[in-house]
Amino acid sequence: MNFGIIGFGRIARKFVQSIEATQGVVSAIGSRSMTLDDPYLKKHPQIKIYRDYEQMLCDSDIEAVYIALPHKFHKKWILKALDHHVPVLCEKPLVLFAEEVEEVRQKMRETKTLCVEALKTKFNDGYDQLKKDLEKIAPVQKIYANFCSDSLDMPKTCFLFDPQQGGALNDIGSYILGFILGIETSEIVDVKSEQKMVDEINYYFKAEITFADGCLATAEGAIDRKKKRMAIIEGQNGTIEIPDYNRIMDYKIEQKDGVVIHRHFPFDGNDMTKEIEDFIKDVEEGNIESKKHSMDDTKAILTLSAYIASKKKRS
Ligand SMILES: NC(=O)c1ccc[n+]([C@@H]2O[C@H](COP(=O)([O-])OP(=O)(O)OC[C@H]3O[C@@H](n4cnc5c(N)ncnc54)[C@H](OP(=O)(O)O)[C@@H]3O)[C@@H](O)[C@H]2O)c1
């Protein structure tokens, strides 16, 4: 399947490696800034370069696009690609606000064209097995998940520091909240949150989410401090500890009866390869929505994220 890439920044440079282990090939790149002596282009001289993203969408060789722009441009280019009937794999967050998911969904239906948020976590084998393993410790009573990095040395022109789209919640909220909402499916009954806001940017947040079945989840994210990334799920019958839960490679189950189980999931390719494979399969099958990560899932994450943001406490 011939992919075009829209925006050739940091994550797009990883995508070109991830796709190598799939049936997909990068056949065009839409980039305003890539130079013709870029080492990737020199190695792949057959790739067409478009300076105008829309012109690439008009190229009839392009069978799908991967959108790797800063968050606030996702919606515009998703809608344009769908208008051209080009299936879309778009980086997270798909859009900035839950209501915008409806615009995307309507366009998907109108054009009968697939659109998927590239939340890699949910496409990897470790995540599927983890969901099955929950029964070993059930019922789940507590979930903790963090994603805290120190990105303060990034240039201040980076989208992370743009008040319209910046901050931790917009950047890595999808991983934390997507993970929690994938594990715990009962209704949310209460959210408490604290945030550190600097120049209208959410540098840090911690939220406590209470679910109708009594489960309590804690979500913690930051762009101003580093922490060991992990999730811990506590159940009545044991605990599961998952390092790097956003791209599960291994985890440990400790049952209350003393049984300890270690799981390992080596990647074929890298942590983004499975999401590309799954996307290709959906395009081939003519699906317009992913079963692994649906538009409702994306909307639920953004709804919770907005709720956490609305409870902001300045410091
Ligand atoms: N899945 C993951 O693990 C992961 C990791 C990191 C980021 N992401 C997501 O991927 C998206 C891109 O992140 P990134 O870190 O790759 O960003 P980045 O390095 O800043 O690259 C973004 C690219 O977007 C294009 N662009 C178009 N208009 C722009 C504008 N006005 N300002 C800046 N860039 C503009 C540029 O490409 P051209 O000059 O080539 O046109 C730029 O290189 C974000 O939504 C982010 O959340 C996902």
mmCIF file of C-alpha atoms and ligand atoms in Angstrom:
data_model
loop_
_atom_site.group_PDB
_atom_site.id
_atom_site.type_symbol
_atom_site.label_atom_id
_atom_site.label_comp_id
_atom_site.label_asym_id
_atom_site.label_seq_id
_atom_site.Cartn_x
_atom_site.Cartn_y
_atom_site.Cartn_z
ATOM 1 C CA MET A 1 0.000 0.000 0.000
ATOM 2 C CA ASN A 2 1.425 3.362 -1.032
ATOM 3 C CA PHE A 3 1.566 5.842 1.835
ATOM 4 C CA GLY A 4 2.014 9.572 1.676
ATOM 5 C CA ILE A 5 3.264 11.337 4.802
ATOM 6 C CA ILE A 6 1.969 14.786 5.708
ATOM 7 C CA GLY A 7 4.621 16.686 7.714
ATOM 8 C CA PHE A 8 8.086 15.242 8.057
ATOM 9 C CA GLY A 9 9.109 15.993 11.652
ATOM 10 C CA ARG A 10 10.336 13.834 14.550
ATOM 11 C CA ILE A 11 7.621 11.176 14.624
ATOM 12 C CA ALA A 12 7.405 10.885 10.826
ATOM 13 C CA ARG A 13 11.088 9.965 10.828
ATOM 14 C CA LYS A 14 10.231 7.096 13.157
ATOM 15 C CA PHE A 15 7.194 6.079 11.068
ATOM 16 C CA VAL A 16 9.389 5.489 8.015
ATOM 17 C CA GLN A 17 11.258 2.854 10.041
ATOM 18 C CA SER A 18 8.069 1.330 11.542
ATOM 19 C CA ILE A 19 6.498 0.817 8.118
ATOM 20 C CA GLU A 20 9.441 -1.232 6.851
ATOM 21 C CA ALA A 21 8.163 -4.378 8.591
ATOM 22 C CA THR A 22 4.697 -4.043 6.955
ATOM 23 C CA GLN A 23 3.120 -4.325 3.490
ATOM 24 C CA GLY A 24 3.119 -0.533 3.294
ATOM 25 C CA VAL A 25 5.664 1.644 1.503
ATOM 26 C CA VAL A 26 6.324 5.349 1.724
ATOM 27 C CA SER A 27 5.888 6.612 -1.820
ATOM 28 C CA ALA A 28 5.486 10.348 -1.220
ATOM 29 C CA ILE A 29 6.191 12.934 1.457
ATOM 30 C CA GLY A 30 4.431 16.244 1.829
ATOM 31 C CA SER A 31 6.937 18.529 3.458
ATOM 32 C CA ARG A 32 7.521 22.230 3.379
ATOM 33 C CA SER A 33 10.951 22.032 4.978
ATOM 34 C CA MET A 34 12.645 18.756 4.005
ATOM 35 C CA THR A 35 15.766 19.456 1.976
ATOM 36 C CA LEU A 36 16.630 17.417 -1.094
ATOM 37 C CA ASP A 37 19.915 16.377 0.485
ATOM 38 C CA ASP A 38 18.075 14.853 3.480
ATOM 39 C CA PRO A 39 19.789 11.505 4.257
ATOM 40 C CA TYR A 40 16.447 9.671 4.150
ATOM 41 C CA LEU A 41 15.695 11.007 0.651
ATOM 42 C CA LYS A 42 19.176 10.226 -0.551
ATOM 43 C CA LYS A 43 18.650 6.632 0.529
ATOM 44 C CA HIS A 44 15.157 6.529 -1.025
ATOM 45 C CA PRO A 45 15.394 8.641 -4.192
ATOM 46 C CA GLN A 46 12.182 7.094 -5.608
ATOM 47 C CA ILE A 47 10.052 8.962 -3.027
ATOM 48 C CA LYS A 48 8.144 11.922 -4.465
ATOM 49 C CA ILE A 49 8.320 15.191 -2.549
ATOM 50 C CA TYR A 50 5.405 17.599 -2.481
ATOM 51 C CA ARG A 51 5.781 21.086 -1.039
ATOM 52 C CA ASP A 52 2.007 21.434 -1.005
ATOM 53 C CA TYR A 53 0.261 18.820 1.159
ATOM 54 C CA GLU A 54 -2.956 19.024 -0.875
ATOM 55 C CA GLN A 55 -1.161 18.336 -4.136
ATOM 56 C CA MET A 56 0.030 15.074 -2.627
ATOM 57 C CA LEU A 57 -3.582 14.177 -1.793
ATOM 58 C CA CYS A 58 -4.408 14.594 -5.507
ATOM 59 C CA ASP A 59 -1.726 12.062 -6.498
ATOM 60 C CA SER A 60 -3.687 8.983 -7.583
ATOM 61 C CA ASP A 61 -0.795 6.682 -6.556
ATOM 62 C CA ILE A 62 -1.368 7.567 -2.893
ATOM 63 C CA GLU A 63 -3.542 4.912 -1.222
ATOM 64 C CA ALA A 64 -3.319 6.205 2.369
ATOM 65 C CA VAL A 65 -1.819 9.066 4.369
ATOM 66 C CA TYR A 66 -0.094 9.309 7.712
ATOM 67 C CA ILE A 67 -0.613 12.733 9.291
ATOM 68 C CA ALA A 68 2.282 13.767 11.532
ATOM 69 C CA LEU A 69 1.637 17.490 11.975
ATOM 70 C CA PRO A 70 1.366 19.397 15.265
ATOM 71 C CA HIS A 71 -1.996 18.623 16.907
ATOM 72 C CA LYS A 72 -3.869 21.763 15.886
ATOM 73 C CA PHE A 73 -3.458 21.005 12.171
ATOM 74 C CA HIS A 74 -4.731 17.411 12.385
ATOM 75 C CA LYS A 75 -8.414 18.156 11.858
ATOM 76 C CA LYS A 76 -7.937 20.323 8.744
ATOM 77 C CA TRP A 77 -5.798 17.705 7.011
ATOM 78 C CA ILE A 78 -7.920 14.736 8.128
ATOM 79 C CA LEU A 79 -10.982 16.382 6.569
ATOM 80 C CA LYS A 80 -9.095 17.269 3.381
ATOM 81 C CA ALA A 81 -7.705 13.751 2.998
ATOM 82 C CA LEU A 82 -11.142 12.205 3.565
ATOM 83 C CA ASP A 83 -12.602 14.601 0.969
ATOM 84 C CA HIS A 84 -10.075 13.124 -1.444
ATOM 85 C CA HIS A 85 -11.201 9.614 -0.319
ATOM 86 C CA VAL A 86 -7.721 8.900 1.015
ATOM 87 C CA PRO A 87 -7.729 6.757 4.214
ATOM 88 C CA VAL A 88 -6.068 8.475 7.169
ATOM 89 C CA LEU A 89 -3.835 7.293 9.975
ATOM 90 C CA CYS A 90 -3.414 10.427 12.103
ATOM 91 C CA GLU A 91 -1.146 10.991 15.066
ATOM 92 C CA LYS A 92 -2.613 11.462 18.516
ATOM 93 C CA PRO A 93 -4.440 13.493 19.637
ATOM 94 C CA LEU A 94 -6.693 13.025 16.609
ATOM 95 C CA VAL A 95 -8.209 16.468 17.215
ATOM 96 C CA LEU A 96 -8.107 18.913 20.131
ATOM 97 C CA PHE A 97 -11.722 18.736 21.311
ATOM 98 C CA ALA A 98 -14.254 15.923 21.751
ATOM 99 C CA GLU A 99 -16.879 17.757 19.641
ATOM 100 C CA GLU A 100 -14.512 17.766 16.657
ATOM 101 C CA VAL A 101 -14.573 13.963 16.610
ATOM 102 C CA GLU A 102 -18.175 14.236 15.369
ATOM 103 C CA GLU A 103 -17.056 16.355 12.386
ATOM 104 C CA VAL A 104 -14.477 13.722 11.521
ATOM 105 C CA ARG A 105 -16.941 10.882 12.013
ATOM 106 C CA GLN A 106 -19.499 12.564 9.763
ATOM 107 C CA LYS A 107 -16.877 13.025 7.042
ATOM 108 C CA MET A 108 -15.819 9.367 7.360
ATOM 109 C CA ARG A 109 -19.434 8.309 6.821
ATOM 110 C CA GLU A 110 -20.033 10.759 3.979
ATOM 111 C CA THR A 111 -16.893 9.708 2.086
ATOM 112 C CA LYS A 112 -16.970 6.070 3.284
ATOM 113 C CA THR A 113 -13.279 6.443 4.103
ATOM 114 C CA LEU A 114 -11.266 5.128 7.047
ATOM 115 C CA CYS A 115 -9.755 7.383 9.693
ATOM 116 C CA VAL A 116 -7.832 6.061 12.727
ATOM 117 C CA GLU A 117 -6.060 7.817 15.588
ATOM 118 C CA ALA A 118 -2.552 6.374 15.825
ATOM 119 C CA LEU A 119 -2.701 5.423 19.512
ATOM 120 C CA LYS A 120 -0.098 2.690 19.166
ATOM 121 C CA THR A 121 -0.714 1.193 22.634
ATOM 122 C CA LYS A 122 -3.946 -0.446 21.607
ATOM 123 C CA PHE A 123 -2.543 -2.208 18.549
ATOM 124 C CA ASN A 124 0.286 -4.107 20.225
ATOM 125 C CA ASP A 125 0.007 -7.766 21.301
ATOM 126 C CA GLY A 126 0.938 -6.995 24.917
ATOM 127 C CA TYR A 127 -2.136 -4.819 25.317
ATOM 128 C CA ASP A 128 -4.477 -7.587 24.081
ATOM 129 C CA GLN A 129 -2.908 -10.116 26.475
ATOM 130 C CA LEU A 130 -3.032 -7.635 29.366
ATOM 131 C CA LYS A 131 -6.795 -7.276 28.902
ATOM 132 C CA LYS A 132 -7.135 -11.079 29.117
ATOM 133 C CA ASP A 133 -4.866 -11.209 32.193
ATOM 134 C CA LEU A 134 -7.076 -8.791 34.122
ATOM 135 C CA GLU A 135 -9.262 -11.742 35.080
ATOM 136 C CA LYS A 136 -6.361 -13.167 37.101
ATOM 137 C CA ILE A 137 -6.543 -10.246 39.542
ATOM 138 C CA ALA A 138 -10.198 -9.220 39.106
ATOM 139 C CA PRO A 139 -12.052 -7.222 40.154
ATOM 140 C CA VAL A 140 -9.824 -4.233 39.321
ATOM 141 C CA GLN A 141 -9.830 -1.753 42.206
ATOM 142 C CA LYS A 142 -7.068 0.741 41.417
ATOM 143 C CA ILE A 143 -5.177 1.890 38.315
ATOM 144 C CA TYR A 144 -2.173 4.200 38.259
ATOM 145 C CA ALA A 145 -0.577 5.407 35.013
ATOM 146 C CA ASN A 146 1.957 8.159 34.454
ATOM 147 C CA PHE A 147 3.732 9.768 31.502
ATOM 148 C CA CYS A 148 6.079 12.421 32.819
ATOM 149 C CA SER A 149 8.956 13.769 30.728
ATOM 150 C CA ASP A 150 11.099 16.846 31.013
ATOM 151 C CA SER A 151 10.664 18.599 27.660
ATOM 152 C CA LEU A 152 11.534 22.082 28.884
ATOM 153 C CA ASP A 153 14.687 22.170 26.802
ATOM 154 C CA MET A 154 12.639 21.880 23.578
ATOM 155 C CA PRO A 155 12.622 25.159 21.601
ATOM 156 C CA LYS A 156 9.864 27.487 22.777
ATOM 157 C CA THR A 157 8.571 27.504 19.176
ATOM 158 C CA CYS A 158 7.626 23.808 19.597
ATOM 159 C CA PHE A 159 3.885 23.098 19.638
ATOM 160 C CA LEU A 160 4.250 21.964 23.267
ATOM 161 C CA PHE A 161 4.488 25.652 24.266
ATOM 162 C CA ASP A 162 1.713 26.976 22.039
ATOM 163 C CA PRO A 163 -1.258 27.958 24.278
ATOM 164 C CA GLN A 164 -3.682 26.756 21.570
ATOM 165 C CA GLN A 165 -2.397 23.177 21.563
ATOM 166 C CA GLY A 166 0.464 22.855 24.041
ATOM 167 C CA GLY A 167 0.950 21.188 27.390
ATOM 168 C CA ALA A 168 1.030 17.724 28.845
ATOM 169 C CA LEU A 169 -2.667 16.867 28.594
ATOM 170 C CA ASN A 170 -2.767 17.523 24.837
ATOM 171 C CA ASP A 171 0.523 15.801 24.194
ATOM 172 C CA ILE A 172 0.522 12.620 26.254
ATOM 173 C CA GLY A 173 -2.951 12.650 27.816
ATOM 174 C CA SER A 174 -4.149 10.231 25.120
ATOM 175 C CA TYR A 175 -1.711 7.556 26.272
ATOM 176 C CA ILE A 176 -2.573 7.812 29.960
ATOM 177 C CA LEU A 177 -6.326 8.266 29.611
ATOM 178 C CA GLY A 178 -6.583 5.856 26.661
ATOM 179 C CA PHE A 179 -4.898 3.179 28.747
ATOM 180 C CA ILE A 180 -7.122 3.749 31.787
ATOM 181 C CA LEU A 181 -10.336 3.856 29.737
ATOM 182 C CA GLY A 182 -9.265 0.713 27.904
ATOM 183 C CA ILE A 183 -8.919 -1.179 31.203
ATOM 184 C CA GLU A 184 -11.868 0.256 33.129
ATOM 185 C CA THR A 185 -15.112 0.456 31.219
ATOM 186 C CA SER A 186 -17.679 1.415 33.861
ATOM 187 C CA GLU A 187 -19.083 4.949 33.949
ATOM 188 C CA ILE A 188 -17.026 7.817 35.377
ATOM 189 C CA VAL A 189 -18.749 9.281 38.426
ATOM 190 C CA ASP A 190 -16.168 11.771 39.701
ATOM 191 C CA VAL A 191 -12.930 13.473 38.613
ATOM 192 C CA LYS A 192 -10.606 15.421 40.888
ATOM 193 C CA SER A 193 -7.564 17.075 39.409
ATOM 194 C CA GLU A 194 -4.649 19.352 40.143
ATOM 195 C CA GLN A 195 -2.559 21.119 37.518
ATOM 196 C CA LYS A 196 0.514 23.275 37.228
ATOM 197 C CA MET A 197 -0.154 25.970 34.623
ATOM 198 C CA VAL A 198 2.650 28.167 33.252
ATOM 199 C CA ASP A 199 1.717 30.870 30.707
ATOM 200 C CA GLU A 200 -1.580 29.061 30.014
ATOM 201 C CA ILE A 201 0.288 25.812 29.333
ATOM 202 C CA ASN A 202 -0.460 22.707 31.330
ATOM 203 C CA TYR A 203 3.019 21.635 32.553
ATOM 204 C CA TYR A 204 1.770 18.980 34.967
ATOM 205 C CA PHE A 205 -1.491 17.308 35.909
ATOM 206 C CA LYS A 206 -2.643 14.664 38.309
ATOM 207 C CA ALA A 207 -6.216 13.429 38.211
ATOM 208 C CA GLU A 208 -8.194 10.982 40.316
ATOM 209 C CA ILE A 209 -10.993 9.355 38.383
ATOM 210 C CA THR A 210 -13.685 7.415 40.217
ATOM 211 C CA PHE A 211 -15.709 4.841 38.305
ATOM 212 C CA ALA A 212 -19.222 3.596 39.059
ATOM 213 C CA ASP A 213 -17.961 0.138 40.091
ATOM 214 C CA GLY A 214 -15.732 1.772 42.760
ATOM 215 C CA CYS A 215 -12.450 1.542 40.835
ATOM 216 C CA LEU A 216 -10.163 4.547 41.411
ATOM 217 C CA ALA A 217 -7.707 5.546 38.672
ATOM 218 C CA THR A 218 -4.865 8.017 39.062
ATOM 219 C CA ALA A 219 -3.472 9.690 35.931
ATOM 220 C CA GLU A 220 -0.301 11.751 36.097
ATOM 221 C CA GLY A 221 1.374 13.568 33.197
ATOM 222 C CA ALA A 222 4.058 16.226 32.787
ATOM 223 C CA ILE A 223 6.313 18.031 30.368
ATOM 224 C CA ASP A 224 8.394 19.549 33.195
ATOM 225 C CA ARG A 225 9.624 16.506 35.163
ATOM 226 C CA LYS A 226 10.851 13.039 34.419
ATOM 227 C CA LYS A 227 9.493 9.927 36.103
ATOM 228 C CA LYS A 228 9.855 6.229 35.424
ATOM 229 C CA ARG A 229 6.949 5.541 33.082
ATOM 230 C CA MET A 230 4.667 2.793 34.327
ATOM 231 C CA ALA A 231 1.189 1.619 35.087
ATOM 232 C CA ILE A 232 0.090 -0.436 38.065
ATOM 233 C CA ILE A 233 -3.233 -2.233 38.155
ATOM 234 C CA GLU A 234 -4.390 -3.503 41.535
ATOM 235 C CA GLY A 235 -7.181 -5.999 41.840
ATOM 236 C CA GLN A 236 -8.734 -7.970 44.662
ATOM 237 C CA ASN A 237 -6.619 -10.971 43.651
ATOM 238 C CA GLY A 238 -3.283 -9.420 42.707
ATOM 239 C CA THR A 239 -1.295 -6.692 41.006
ATOM 240 C CA ILE A 240 0.016 -6.140 37.474
ATOM 241 C CA GLU A 241 2.982 -3.835 36.953
ATOM 242 C CA ILE A 242 3.522 -2.602 33.380
ATOM 243 C CA PRO A 243 6.619 -0.557 32.557
ATOM 244 C CA ASP A 244 6.191 1.652 29.463
ATOM 245 C CA TYR A 245 2.501 0.719 29.329
ATOM 246 C CA ASN A 246 2.032 2.945 26.265
ATOM 247 C CA ARG A 247 4.033 0.398 24.226
ATOM 248 C CA ILE A 248 3.831 -2.807 26.187
ATOM 249 C CA MET A 249 6.870 -5.039 25.864
ATOM 250 C CA ASP A 250 6.660 -6.866 29.191
ATOM 251 C CA TYR A 251 4.801 -6.915 32.471
ATOM 252 C CA LYS A 252 4.586 -8.834 35.723
ATOM 253 C CA ILE A 253 1.506 -10.334 37.341
ATOM 254 C CA GLU A 254 1.692 -11.052 41.078
ATOM 255 C CA GLN A 255 -1.313 -13.008 42.224
ATOM 256 C CA LYS A 256 -2.405 -13.006 45.861
ATOM 257 C CA ASP A 257 -2.024 -16.793 45.912
ATOM 258 C CA GLY A 258 1.744 -16.349 45.381
ATOM 259 C CA VAL A 259 1.852 -17.131 41.648
ATOM 260 C CA VAL A 260 4.080 -14.722 39.698
ATOM 261 C CA ILE A 261 3.849 -14.546 35.883
ATOM 262 C CA HIS A 262 6.194 -12.628 33.578
ATOM 263 C CA ARG A 263 5.013 -11.773 30.056
ATOM 264 C CA HIS A 264 7.227 -10.650 27.168
ATOM 265 C CA PHE A 265 6.201 -9.268 23.786
ATOM 266 C CA PRO A 266 9.095 -8.559 21.438
ATOM 267 C CA PHE A 267 8.145 -6.161 18.636
ATOM 268 C CA ASP A 268 8.312 -7.217 15.022
ATOM 269 C CA GLY A 269 9.565 -3.900 13.656
ATOM 270 C CA ASN A 270 8.969 -1.356 16.397
ATOM 271 C CA ASP A 271 6.151 -0.160 18.681
ATOM 272 C CA MET A 272 4.318 1.591 15.790
ATOM 273 C CA THR A 273 4.473 -1.292 13.322
ATOM 274 C CA LYS A 274 1.325 -3.090 14.506
ATOM 275 C CA GLU A 275 -0.846 0.009 14.228
ATOM 276 C CA ILE A 276 0.264 0.399 10.595
ATOM 277 C CA GLU A 277 -0.423 -3.305 9.881
ATOM 278 C CA ASP A 278 -3.860 -3.048 11.446
ATOM 279 C CA PHE A 279 -4.616 0.125 9.482
ATOM 280 C CA ILE A 280 -3.577 -1.519 6.192
ATOM 281 C CA LYS A 281 -5.857 -4.475 6.981
ATOM 282 C CA ASP A 282 -8.773 -2.119 7.670
ATOM 283 C CA VAL A 283 -8.210 -0.291 4.364
ATOM 284 C CA GLU A 284 -8.061 -3.597 2.479
ATOM 285 C CA GLU A 285 -11.252 -4.836 4.149
ATOM 286 C CA GLY A 286 -13.036 -1.571 3.339
ATOM 287 C CA ASN A 287 -13.655 -0.692 7.006
ATOM 288 C CA ILE A 288 -14.183 2.961 7.834
ATOM 289 C CA GLU A 289 -13.426 2.621 11.548
ATOM 290 C CA SER A 290 -10.894 0.684 13.593
ATOM 291 C CA LYS A 291 -12.228 -2.028 15.913
ATOM 292 C CA LYS A 292 -9.147 -1.735 18.140
ATOM 293 C CA HIS A 293 -9.395 2.022 18.632
ATOM 294 C CA SER A 294 -12.707 3.543 17.590
ATOM 295 C CA MET A 295 -13.916 7.130 17.228
ATOM 296 C CA ASP A 296 -15.932 6.610 20.429
ATOM 297 C CA ASP A 297 -12.682 5.684 22.202
ATOM 298 C CA THR A 298 -11.004 8.856 20.898
ATOM 299 C CA LYS A 299 -14.004 10.926 21.945
ATOM 300 C CA ALA A 300 -14.074 9.425 25.455
ATOM 301 C CA ILE A 301 -10.386 10.303 25.943
ATOM 302 C CA LEU A 302 -10.916 13.910 24.803
ATOM 303 C CA THR A 303 -14.034 14.290 26.942
ATOM 304 C CA LEU A 304 -12.177 13.155 30.053
ATOM 305 C CA SER A 305 -9.184 15.301 29.131
ATOM 306 C CA ALA A 306 -11.388 18.406 28.850
ATOM 307 C CA TYR A 307 -12.923 17.601 32.207
ATOM 308 C CA ILE A 308 -9.488 17.364 33.827
ATOM 309 C CA ALA A 309 -8.425 20.639 32.143
ATOM 310 C CA SER A 310 -11.556 22.464 33.271
ATOM 311 C CA LYS A 311 -10.694 21.738 36.876
ATOM 312 C CA LYS A 312 -7.393 23.556 36.572
ATOM 313 C CA LYS A 313 -5.783 24.988 39.647
ATOM 314 C CA ARG A 314 -3.043 27.471 38.895
ATOM 315 C CA SER A 315 0.292 27.512 40.689
HETATM 316 N N1 LIG B 1 2.982 8.343 18.448
HETATM 317 C C1 LIG B 1 4.014 8.852 19.056
HETATM 318 O O1 LIG B 1 4.794 8.156 19.723
HETATM 319 C C2 LIG B 1 4.261 10.307 18.932
HETATM 320 C C3 LIG B 1 5.468 10.784 19.347
HETATM 321 C C4 LIG B 1 5.705 12.102 19.143
HETATM 322 C C5 LIG B 1 4.735 12.905 18.570
HETATM 323 N N2 LIG B 1 3.547 12.404 18.209
HETATM 324 C C6 LIG B 1 2.510 13.279 17.623
HETATM 325 O O2 LIG B 1 2.881 13.539 16.281
HETATM 326 C C7 LIG B 1 2.574 14.895 15.943
HETATM 327 C C8 LIG B 1 3.836 15.555 15.426
HETATM 328 O O3 LIG B 1 4.807 15.546 16.449
HETATM 329 P P1 LIG B 1 6.361 15.726 16.108
HETATM 330 O O4 LIG B 1 7.044 15.651 17.416
HETATM 331 O O5 LIG B 1 6.776 14.842 15.024
HETATM 332 O O6 LIG B 1 6.345 17.255 15.599
HETATM 333 P P2 LIG B 1 7.477 18.063 14.830
HETATM 334 O O7 LIG B 1 8.787 17.369 14.940
HETATM 335 O O8 LIG B 1 7.361 19.473 15.281
HETATM 336 O O9 LIG B 1 7.025 17.941 13.308
HETATM 337 C C9 LIG B 1 5.806 18.419 12.863
HETATM 338 C C10 LIG B 1 5.891 18.692 11.367
HETATM 339 O O10 LIG B 1 4.673 19.318 10.988
HETATM 340 C C11 LIG B 1 4.898 20.186 9.879
HETATM 341 N N3 LIG B 1 4.229 21.490 10.082
HETATM 342 C C12 LIG B 1 3.279 22.002 9.271
HETATM 343 N N4 LIG B 1 2.869 23.195 9.695
HETATM 344 C C13 LIG B 1 3.587 23.468 10.777
HETATM 345 C C14 LIG B 1 3.637 24.582 11.648
HETATM 346 N N5 LIG B 1 2.884 25.686 11.458
HETATM 347 N N6 LIG B 1 4.479 24.538 12.674
HETATM 348 C C15 LIG B 1 5.258 23.462 12.875
HETATM 349 N N7 LIG B 1 5.256 22.356 12.084
HETATM 350 C C16 LIG B 1 4.434 22.368 11.041
HETATM 351 C C17 LIG B 1 6.389 20.298 9.706
HETATM 352 O O11 LIG B 1 6.675 19.429 8.628
HETATM 353 P P3 LIG B 1 7.207 19.858 7.207
HETATM 354 O O12 LIG B 1 8.132 21.010 7.389
HETATM 355 O O13 LIG B 1 7.883 18.611 6.799
HETATM 356 O O14 LIG B 1 6.030 20.218 6.351
HETATM 357 C C18 LIG B 1 6.976 19.682 10.958
HETATM 358 O O15 LIG B 1 8.173 19.005 10.731
HETATM 359 C C19 LIG B 1 1.994 15.535 17.202
HETATM 360 O O16 LIG B 1 0.597 15.573 17.139
HETATM 361 C C20 LIG B 1 2.438 14.608 18.320
HETATM 362 O O17 LIG B 1 1.522 14.527 19.405
HETATM 363 C C21 LIG B 1 3.309 11.122 18.356
#
